[in-house]
Amino acid sequence: MIYPIVKFGDPVLEKPAAPVTVFDQELKKLVADMFESMYEAHGVGLAAPQIGISKRLAVIDVTFKEDPNAKLVLANPEIIHTEGKVSQNEGCLSVPEFREPVSRARKVTIRAQDIDGKWYEKTGEDLLARAFLHETDHLNGKLYISHLMKRKIRKLMKAGQW
């Protein structure tokens, strides 16, 4: 089933999502639907709140179907280490047709549960690191555009215009 993507302004995107506590066939179906919905929307990551479901669950495939082994399920993810900084254009399926440079860590290690509830750690660099941070932000009720606001405010303050 392909879910419609929830857009900016919907309250589900602005509140922390509930932990995933049950790892069953229903969750497996939801994950499969999330991958299908993400691919249909031409994304490389999708968090459950983006389809209106307030669960700490995200899917990522930075290869966009090119490498089946690159598909990741993140249930209850936590960022445990970040390294470096890089600024790149970033977009979001929930904020369509808007891309802006966002500064994020270049290398990120997450701890998350897989589709069966088993904990694992994974380190990603560049696009995968960005996806880890972007999707985890969604699960914490934060959109990537909030990073833009902070950056612009800091820039105004530094220039003495605030």
Tab-separated table of C-alpha atoms in Angstrom:
chain	number	residue	atom	x	y	z
A	1	MET	CA	0.000	0.000	0.000
A	2	ILE	CA	1.311	3.410	-0.919
A	3	TYR	CA	0.668	6.004	1.760
A	4	PRO	CA	0.295	9.694	0.947
A	5	ILE	CA	3.123	11.816	2.333
A	6	VAL	CA	2.107	14.154	5.157
A	7	LYS	CA	3.082	17.746	4.393
A	8	PHE	CA	4.625	20.528	6.477
A	9	GLY	CA	2.070	21.993	8.870
A	10	ASP	CA	0.551	18.664	9.934
A	11	PRO	CA	0.881	18.322	13.746
A	12	VAL	CA	2.146	14.705	13.513
A	13	LEU	CA	5.418	16.083	12.093
A	14	GLU	CA	5.952	18.353	15.088
A	15	LYS	CA	5.767	15.914	17.996
A	16	PRO	CA	8.127	13.155	19.136
A	17	ALA	CA	7.002	9.747	17.921
A	18	ALA	CA	6.156	6.830	20.230
A	19	PRO	CA	8.665	3.976	20.564
A	20	VAL	CA	8.121	0.800	18.585
A	21	THR	CA	7.347	-1.923	21.137
A	22	VAL	CA	5.836	-4.716	19.038
A	23	PHE	CA	7.826	-6.413	16.279
A	24	ASP	CA	5.271	-8.521	14.427
A	25	GLN	CA	3.791	-9.158	10.977
A	26	GLU	CA	1.884	-5.880	11.152
A	27	LEU	CA	5.172	-3.999	11.584
A	28	LYS	CA	6.745	-5.943	8.707
A	29	LYS	CA	3.796	-4.956	6.482
A	30	LEU	CA	4.141	-1.311	7.560
A	31	VAL	CA	7.878	-1.356	6.758
A	32	ALA	CA	7.208	-2.853	3.299
A	33	ASP	CA	4.561	-0.180	2.690
A	34	MET	CA	6.975	2.521	3.849
A	35	PHE	CA	9.636	1.395	1.372
A	36	GLU	CA	7.008	1.312	-1.394
A	37	SER	CA	5.738	4.777	-0.428
A	38	MET	CA	9.291	6.173	-0.252
A	39	TYR	CA	10.188	4.830	-3.704
A	40	GLU	CA	6.928	6.127	-5.179
A	41	ALA	CA	7.739	9.605	-3.801
A	42	HIS	CA	11.344	9.350	-5.120
A	43	GLY	CA	12.909	9.606	-1.664
A	44	VAL	CA	15.893	7.910	-0.042
A	45	GLY	CA	14.443	7.979	3.475
A	46	LEU	CA	11.011	8.019	5.085
A	47	ALA	CA	9.947	8.269	8.718
A	48	ALA	CA	6.606	6.899	9.931
A	49	PRO	CA	5.339	10.372	10.984
A	50	GLN	CA	5.655	11.391	7.312
A	51	ILE	CA	2.812	8.982	6.540
A	52	GLY	CA	0.809	10.065	9.579
A	53	ILE	CA	1.948	7.300	11.942
A	54	SER	CA	3.569	8.492	15.157
A	55	LYS	CA	6.069	5.631	15.640
A	56	ARG	CA	9.855	5.769	16.016
A	57	LEU	CA	10.332	3.957	12.723
A	58	ALA	CA	12.169	4.956	9.554
A	59	VAL	CA	13.353	3.319	6.357
A	60	ILE	CA	16.371	4.342	4.295
A	61	ASP	CA	17.789	3.311	0.931
A	62	VAL	CA	20.376	5.810	-0.303
A	63	THR	CA	20.903	3.676	-3.440
A	64	PHE	CA	17.226	4.033	-4.444
A	65	LYS	CA	16.709	0.322	-5.262
A	66	GLU	CA	20.143	-0.215	-6.866
A	67	ASP	CA	21.474	-2.314	-3.966
A	68	PRO	CA	18.894	-4.460	-2.116
A	69	ASN	CA	21.402	-4.892	0.736
A	70	ALA	CA	21.413	-1.113	1.300
A	71	LYS	CA	17.815	-1.095	2.574
A	72	LEU	CA	17.784	-0.151	6.263
A	73	VAL	CA	15.040	-0.313	8.864
A	74	LEU	CA	15.529	1.917	11.879
A	75	ALA	CA	13.232	1.255	14.820
A	76	ASN	CA	13.853	3.396	17.891
A	77	PRO	CA	17.103	4.856	16.468
A	78	GLU	CA	19.558	6.822	18.577
A	79	ILE	CA	22.491	8.871	17.325
A	80	ILE	CA	25.500	7.653	19.323
A	81	HIS	CA	28.382	9.391	17.538
A	82	THR	CA	28.910	12.184	15.020
A	83	GLU	CA	32.069	13.381	13.338
A	84	GLY	CA	32.990	16.231	11.016
A	85	LYS	CA	30.740	18.758	9.314
A	86	VAL	CA	29.543	19.249	5.773
A	87	SER	CA	26.985	21.582	4.267
A	88	GLN	CA	24.904	20.246	1.377
A	89	ASN	CA	21.556	20.854	-0.220
A	90	GLU	CA	18.856	18.936	1.570
A	91	GLY	CA	15.220	18.330	0.812
A	92	CYS	CA	12.298	16.554	2.413
A	93	LEU	CA	9.294	14.702	1.046
A	94	SER	CA	7.140	16.577	3.579
A	95	VAL	CA	8.414	19.953	2.340
A	96	PRO	CA	8.163	19.437	-1.430
A	97	GLU	CA	10.056	21.498	-3.990
A	98	PHE	CA	12.255	23.212	-1.426
A	99	ARG	CA	15.966	22.492	-1.049
A	100	GLU	CA	18.496	24.450	0.963
A	101	PRO	CA	22.032	23.892	2.233
A	102	VAL	CA	22.058	22.366	5.728
A	103	SER	CA	25.167	21.746	7.819
A	104	ARG	CA	25.247	18.228	9.271
A	105	ALA	CA	27.801	15.740	10.532
A	106	ARG	CA	29.764	13.976	7.770
A	107	LYS	CA	29.961	10.679	9.665
A	108	VAL	CA	27.250	9.323	11.973
A	109	THR	CA	26.842	6.153	14.011
A	110	ILE	CA	23.359	5.082	14.988
A	111	ARG	CA	22.026	2.414	17.293
A	112	ALA	CA	18.650	1.045	16.237
A	113	GLN	CA	16.486	-2.034	16.164
A	114	ASP	CA	15.875	-3.999	12.991
A	115	ILE	CA	12.568	-5.411	11.719
A	116	ASP	CA	12.805	-8.234	14.279
A	117	GLY	CA	13.662	-5.994	17.226
A	118	LYS	CA	17.352	-6.909	17.323
A	119	TRP	CA	19.636	-3.980	18.248
A	120	TYR	CA	22.455	-3.079	15.865
A	121	GLU	CA	24.899	-0.251	15.244
A	122	LYS	CA	25.726	1.192	11.843
A	123	THR	CA	28.057	3.976	10.766
A	124	GLY	CA	27.308	5.997	7.671
A	125	GLU	CA	29.130	8.753	5.865
A	126	ASP	CA	27.977	11.556	3.573
A	127	LEU	CA	24.443	10.843	2.242
A	128	LEU	CA	23.798	7.938	4.636
A	129	ALA	CA	24.946	10.039	7.611
A	130	ARG	CA	22.646	12.846	6.454
A	131	ALA	CA	19.757	10.384	6.101
A	132	PHE	CA	20.345	9.032	9.632
A	133	LEU	CA	20.194	12.559	11.055
A	134	HIS	CA	17.280	13.696	8.874
A	135	GLU	CA	15.068	10.694	9.682
A	136	THR	CA	15.969	10.748	13.380
A	137	ASP	CA	15.005	14.428	13.437
A	138	HIS	CA	11.575	13.450	12.056
A	139	LEU	CA	11.133	10.927	14.857
A	140	ASN	CA	11.939	13.685	17.359
A	141	GLY	CA	9.307	15.997	15.862
A	142	LYS	CA	11.779	18.196	14.019
A	143	LEU	CA	11.926	19.121	10.333
A	144	TYR	CA	15.161	19.925	8.516
A	145	ILE	CA	13.993	23.484	7.923
A	146	SER	CA	14.446	24.160	11.653
A	147	HIS	CA	18.206	23.903	10.995
A	148	LEU	CA	17.853	26.659	8.411
A	149	MET	CA	16.158	29.000	10.823
A	150	LYS	CA	18.920	28.577	13.426
A	151	ARG	CA	21.608	29.150	10.811
A	152	LYS	CA	19.935	32.290	9.490
A	153	ILE	CA	19.435	33.660	13.009
A	154	ARG	CA	23.128	33.037	13.835
A	155	LYS	CA	24.118	34.771	10.608
A	156	LEU	CA	21.960	37.815	11.460
A	157	MET	CA	23.356	37.939	15.006
A	158	LYS	CA	26.928	37.714	13.732
A	159	ALA	CA	26.271	40.567	11.316
A	160	GLY	CA	24.818	42.660	14.163
A	161	GLN	CA	21.412	42.775	12.522
A	162	TRP	CA	19.604	41.077	15.400
